[in-house]
CSV table of C-alpha atoms and ligand atoms in Angstrom, one decimal:
chain,number,residue,atom,x,y,z
A,1,UNK,CA,2.7,-25.0,-22.4
A,2,UNK,CA,5.7,-22.9,-21.4
A,3,UNK,CA,5.1,-20.2,-18.8
A,4,UNK,CA,6.4,-16.6,-19.2
A,5,UNK,CA,9.0,-16.4,-16.5
A,6,UNK,CA,12.3,-14.7,-15.8
A,7,UNK,CA,15.3,-15.7,-13.7
A,8,UNK,CA,17.2,-13.4,-11.4
A,9,UNK,CA,20.6,-14.3,-10.2
A,10,UNK,CA,22.6,-13.0,-7.2
A,11,UNK,CA,26.1,-12.4,-8.0
A,12,UNK,CA,28.5,-13.1,-5.2
A,13,UNK,CA,28.2,-16.7,-4.1
A,14,UNK,CA,26.0,-17.7,-7.0
A,15,UNK,CA,27.7,-16.7,-10.3
A,16,UNK,CA,31.1,-16.1,-8.8
A,17,UNK,CA,32.8,-16.4,-5.5
A,18,UNK,CA,34.0,-12.8,-4.9
A,19,UNK,CA,33.6,-13.4,-1.0
A,20,UNK,CA,37.1,-14.5,-0.9
A,21,UNK,CA,38.4,-11.3,-2.3
A,22,UNK,CA,36.0,-9.2,-0.1
A,23,UNK,CA,37.5,-11.2,2.8
A,24,UNK,CA,41.0,-10.4,2.0
A,25,UNK,CA,40.4,-6.7,1.7
A,26,UNK,CA,38.3,-6.5,4.9
A,27,UNK,CA,40.9,-8.5,6.9
A,28,UNK,CA,43.6,-6.2,5.7
A,29,UNK,CA,41.6,-3.2,6.7
A,30,UNK,CA,40.9,-4.8,10.2
A,31,UNK,CA,44.5,-5.6,10.6
A,32,UNK,CA,45.4,-2.0,9.9
A,33,UNK,CA,43.1,-1.0,12.8
A,34,UNK,CA,44.7,-3.4,15.1
A,35,UNK,CA,42.3,-6.4,15.2
A,36,UNK,CA,41.9,-9.7,13.4
A,37,UNK,CA,39.0,-10.8,11.3
A,38,UNK,CA,38.3,-14.4,10.6
A,39,UNK,CA,36.8,-16.2,7.7
A,40,UNK,CA,33.9,-17.2,10.0
A,41,UNK,CA,33.2,-13.6,10.9
A,42,UNK,CA,33.4,-12.9,7.1
A,43,UNK,CA,30.2,-15.0,6.7
A,44,UNK,CA,28.2,-11.9,8.5
A,45,UNK,CA,29.2,-9.7,5.5
A,46,UNK,CA,27.8,-11.9,2.6
A,47,UNK,CA,25.0,-10.2,0.7
A,48,UNK,CA,25.4,-7.1,2.9
A,49,UNK,CA,26.1,-3.7,1.4
A,50,UNK,CA,29.6,-2.1,1.7
A,51,UNK,CA,28.7,0.5,4.2
A,52,UNK,CA,26.9,-1.9,6.4
A,53,UNK,CA,29.8,-4.3,6.1
A,54,UNK,CA,32.2,-1.7,7.5
A,55,UNK,CA,29.7,-1.2,10.4
A,56,UNK,CA,29.7,-4.8,11.2
A,57,UNK,CA,33.6,-5.0,10.9
A,58,UNK,CA,34.0,-2.1,13.2
A,59,UNK,CA,31.6,-3.6,15.6
A,60,UNK,CA,33.6,-6.8,15.7
A,61,UNK,CA,36.8,-4.8,16.5
A,62,UNK,CA,35.0,-2.6,18.9
A,63,UNK,CA,36.4,0.5,17.0
A,64,UNK,CA,34.6,3.8,16.8
A,65,UNK,CA,35.6,6.2,14.0
A,66,UNK,CA,34.5,9.6,12.5
A,67,UNK,CA,32.4,9.6,9.5
A,68,UNK,CA,35.3,11.0,7.5
A,69,UNK,CA,37.6,8.2,8.4
A,70,UNK,CA,35.0,5.7,7.5
A,71,UNK,CA,34.4,7.2,4.0
A,72,UNK,CA,38.2,7.0,3.5
A,73,UNK,CA,38.4,3.4,4.6
A,74,UNK,CA,35.5,2.5,2.4
A,75,UNK,CA,37.4,3.8,-0.7
A,76,UNK,CA,40.7,2.1,0.4
A,77,UNK,CA,38.8,-1.3,1.0
A,78,UNK,CA,37.3,-1.0,-2.5
A,79,UNK,CA,40.5,0.0,-4.1
A,80,UNK,CA,42.2,-3.2,-2.9
A,81,UNK,CA,39.0,-5.3,-3.6
A,82,UNK,CA,39.2,-3.9,-7.3
A,83,UNK,CA,42.9,-5.1,-7.6
A,84,UNK,CA,41.6,-8.6,-7.2
A,85,UNK,CA,38.5,-8.1,-9.4
A,86,UNK,CA,40.8,-6.9,-12.2
A,87,UNK,CA,42.6,-10.3,-12.2
A,88,UNK,CA,39.4,-12.2,-12.7
A,89,UNK,CA,38.6,-14.2,-15.8
A,90,UNK,CA,36.0,-16.6,-17.0
A,91,UNK,CA,37.8,-19.4,-15.0
A,92,UNK,CA,36.0,-17.9,-11.9
A,93,UNK,CA,32.5,-18.6,-13.1
A,94,UNK,CA,31.1,-21.1,-10.7
A,95,UNK,CA,30.6,-24.7,-11.8
A,96,UNK,CA,27.1,-25.2,-13.2
A,97,UNK,CA,26.5,-21.5,-14.1
A,98,UNK,CA,27.3,-21.6,-17.9
A,99,UNK,CA,25.2,-24.7,-18.3
A,100,UNK,CA,22.3,-23.0,-16.6
A,101,UNK,CA,22.6,-19.8,-18.6
A,102,UNK,CA,22.9,-21.8,-21.8
A,103,UNK,CA,19.7,-23.8,-20.8
A,104,UNK,CA,17.8,-20.5,-20.3
A,105,UNK,CA,18.9,-19.0,-23.6
A,106,UNK,CA,18.1,-22.3,-25.5
A,107,UNK,CA,14.5,-22.0,-24.0
A,108,UNK,CA,14.3,-18.2,-24.8
A,109,UNK,CA,14.0,-17.3,-21.0
A,110,UNK,CA,15.4,-13.9,-20.1
A,111,UNK,CA,17.6,-13.5,-17.0
A,112,UNK,CA,18.8,-10.6,-14.9
A,113,UNK,CA,21.3,-9.8,-12.2
A,114,UNK,CA,20.1,-8.7,-8.8
A,115,UNK,CA,23.2,-7.8,-6.7
A,116,UNK,CA,24.2,-5.6,-3.7
A,117,UNK,CA,27.4,-5.0,-5.2
A,118,UNK,CA,28.3,-1.7,-6.8
A,119,UNK,CA,31.0,-3.5,-8.7
A,120,UNK,CA,28.7,-6.1,-10.3
A,121,UNK,CA,28.8,-4.7,-13.9
A,122,UNK,CA,32.6,-4.7,-13.9
A,123,UNK,CA,32.9,-8.2,-12.4
A,124,UNK,CA,30.4,-9.6,-15.2
A,125,UNK,CA,32.5,-7.9,-17.7
A,126,UNK,CA,35.7,-9.5,-16.2
A,127,UNK,CA,34.4,-13.0,-16.4
A,128,UNK,CA,32.7,-12.5,-19.9
A,129,UNK,CA,29.0,-12.8,-18.8
A,130,UNK,CA,28.0,-9.1,-19.0
A,131,UNK,CA,26.4,-9.4,-22.6
A,132,UNK,CA,24.3,-12.4,-21.7
A,133,UNK,CA,22.2,-10.6,-19.0
A,134,UNK,CA,19.0,-8.9,-20.3
A,135,UNK,CA,19.2,-6.6,-17.3
A,136,UNK,CA,21.5,-5.8,-14.4
A,137,UNK,CA,20.5,-4.4,-11.1
A,138,UNK,CA,23.3,-3.6,-8.8
A,139,UNK,CA,24.2,-1.7,-5.6
A,140,UNK,CA,24.1,1.7,-7.4
A,141,UNK,CA,20.3,1.1,-8.5
A,142,UNK,CA,18.9,0.4,-5.0
A,143,UNK,CA,18.2,2.5,-1.9
A,144,UNK,CA,17.1,-0.3,0.3
A,145,UNK,CA,19.3,-3.3,0.8
A,146,UNK,CA,18.2,-7.0,1.1
A,147,UNK,CA,16.0,-8.2,2.8
A,148,UNK,CA,14.0,-5.4,1.4
A,149,UNK,CA,12.8,-6.7,-2.1
A,150,UNK,CA,13.7,-3.6,-4.0
A,151,UNK,CA,16.6,-5.2,-6.0
A,152,UNK,CA,14.6,-8.0,-7.1
A,153,UNK,CA,11.3,-5.9,-8.0
A,154,UNK,CA,13.5,-3.6,-10.2
A,155,UNK,CA,14.8,-6.7,-11.9
A,156,UNK,CA,11.4,-8.0,-12.6
A,157,UNK,CA,10.4,-4.6,-14.0
A,158,UNK,CA,13.5,-4.5,-16.3
A,159,UNK,CA,12.7,-8.1,-17.5
A,160,UNK,CA,9.1,-7.0,-18.0
A,161,UNK,CA,7.8,-9.8,-15.9
A,162,UNK,CA,5.4,-9.9,-12.9
A,163,UNK,CA,7.3,-10.6,-9.6
A,164,UNK,CA,5.2,-13.7,-9.3
A,165,UNK,CA,6.7,-15.1,-12.6
A,166,UNK,CA,10.3,-14.5,-11.5
A,167,UNK,CA,12.7,-17.2,-9.9
A,168,UNK,CA,15.6,-15.9,-7.7
A,169,UNK,CA,18.9,-17.6,-7.1
A,170,UNK,CA,20.6,-16.5,-3.8
A,171,UNK,CA,23.2,-17.5,-1.4
A,172,UNK,CA,22.3,-15.2,1.5
A,173,UNK,CA,19.4,-15.4,3.9
A,174,UNK,CA,18.6,-11.8,3.4
A,175,UNK,CA,18.4,-12.3,-0.2
A,176,UNK,CA,16.0,-15.3,0.1
A,177,UNK,CA,13.8,-13.2,2.4
A,178,UNK,CA,13.8,-10.4,-0.3
A,179,UNK,CA,12.7,-12.7,-3.0
A,180,UNK,CA,10.0,-14.3,-0.8
A,181,UNK,CA,8.8,-10.8,0.2
A,182,UNK,CA,8.6,-10.0,-3.5
A,183,UNK,CA,6.4,-13.0,-4.0
A,184,UNK,CA,9.1,-14.6,-6.1
A,185,UNK,CA,10.1,-18.3,-6.3
A,186,UNK,CA,13.4,-18.4,-4.1
A,187,UNK,CA,16.2,-20.9,-4.7
A,188,UNK,CA,18.9,-20.9,-2.1
A,189,UNK,CA,22.4,-21.9,-3.0
A,190,UNK,CA,24.3,-23.1,0.1
A,191,UNK,CA,23.5,-24.7,3.3
A,192,UNK,CA,20.0,-26.0,3.6
A,193,UNK,CA,19.9,-25.2,7.4
A,194,UNK,CA,20.8,-21.6,6.8
A,195,UNK,CA,18.6,-21.1,3.8
A,196,UNK,CA,15.6,-23.0,5.2
A,197,UNK,CA,13.4,-20.2,4.2
A,198,UNK,CA,13.9,-20.7,0.5
A,199,UNK,CA,11.4,-22.6,-1.6
A,200,UNK,CA,14.1,-24.9,-2.8
A,201,UNK,CA,17.9,-25.3,-1.8
A,202,UNK,CA,20.8,-26.7,-3.7
A,203,UNK,CA,24.3,-27.0,-2.2
A,204,UNK,CA,25.8,-25.3,-5.3
A,205,UNK,CA,24.8,-24.2,-8.8
A,206,UNK,CA,26.1,-27.6,-10.2
A,207,UNK,CA,23.5,-29.5,-8.2
A,208,UNK,CA,20.7,-27.9,-10.1
A,209,UNK,CA,19.4,-30.6,-12.6
A,210,UNK,CA,17.9,-30.1,-16.0
A,211,UNK,CA,14.8,-31.9,-15.0
A,212,UNK,CA,14.4,-29.5,-12.1
A,213,UNK,CA,14.6,-26.5,-14.4
A,214,UNK,CA,12.2,-28.1,-17.0
A,215,UNK,CA,9.7,-28.6,-14.2
A,216,UNK,CA,10.2,-24.9,-13.2
A,217,UNK,CA,9.5,-23.6,-16.6
A,218,UNK,CA,6.8,-25.9,-17.8
B,1,B16,P1,30.6,-3.9,-3.3
B,1,B16,P2,25.9,-10.0,-3.7
B,1,B16,C1,27.4,-8.5,-2.2
B,1,B16,O1,27.3,-9.3,-3.4
B,1,B16,C2,28.6,-9.2,-1.4
B,1,B16,O2,28.0,-10.5,-1.1
B,1,B16,C3,28.8,-8.5,-0.1
B,1,B16,O3,29.9,-9.2,0.6
B,1,B16,C4,29.3,-7.1,-0.5
B,1,B16,O4,29.6,-6.3,0.6
B,1,B16,C5,28.2,-6.4,-1.4
B,1,B16,O5,27.9,-7.2,-2.5
B,1,B16,C6,28.6,-4.9,-1.8
B,1,B16,O6,29.7,-5.1,-2.8
B,1,B16,O7,31.4,-3.4,-2.0
B,1,B16,O8,31.2,-4.5,-4.5
B,1,B16,O9,29.6,-2.8,-3.6
B,1,B16,O10,25.9,-11.2,-3.0
B,1,B16,O11,24.7,-9.1,-3.4
B,1,B16,O12,26.1,-10.1,-5.3
B,2,MG,MG1,25.4,-13.3,-2.7
């Protein structure tokens, strides 16, 4: 018999790779403050809120700024980031995502977004996926960032599901911890060593097989 379950997807690193655009905008900001910011350092910002990302960046550059200046830089960073987002099309949906969503739709399984990004609704619109999600929880809806489970608990509520019946797809360790704390099944997308706390790990969305999904839902 089929179980009543809901799926919850993180956005950046699972549905699309917006990390590359975040990186360009943060690097420009770092350069304007007189220091460099590498792609390796950018890994520290994945899944992290915008405000916390700036704190980490300023820490890397050993720069101290007034609250007013920080607010200004956050707006500037987002302005540049949105320029990249506005060029996005469905071509940027990561391989395997469309097939997975179609599988869920065919099996009448509802799915939600659970992202730290305040730009998540716009990004889903740009890539043409907005209408397919039953619910969207983004950075505007939460007061506590991952690894706090708030974002996924709100997602479960919006799907009308018990948290134990939800399955989360996440590329960031903080997101895996959030899903685990919410007592959801956690599926890590990325490096198995980094995401070792996840219940299952796949190197990318394309690696998830239909057999695995059938086992999950049956
Ligand atoms: P915004 P996710 C996260 O998205 C990104 O991974 C992270 O790098 C970013 O700082 C955060 O969203 C906030 O994004 O500036 O658009 O509000 O992985 O939670 O989907
Ligand atoms: Mg992510």
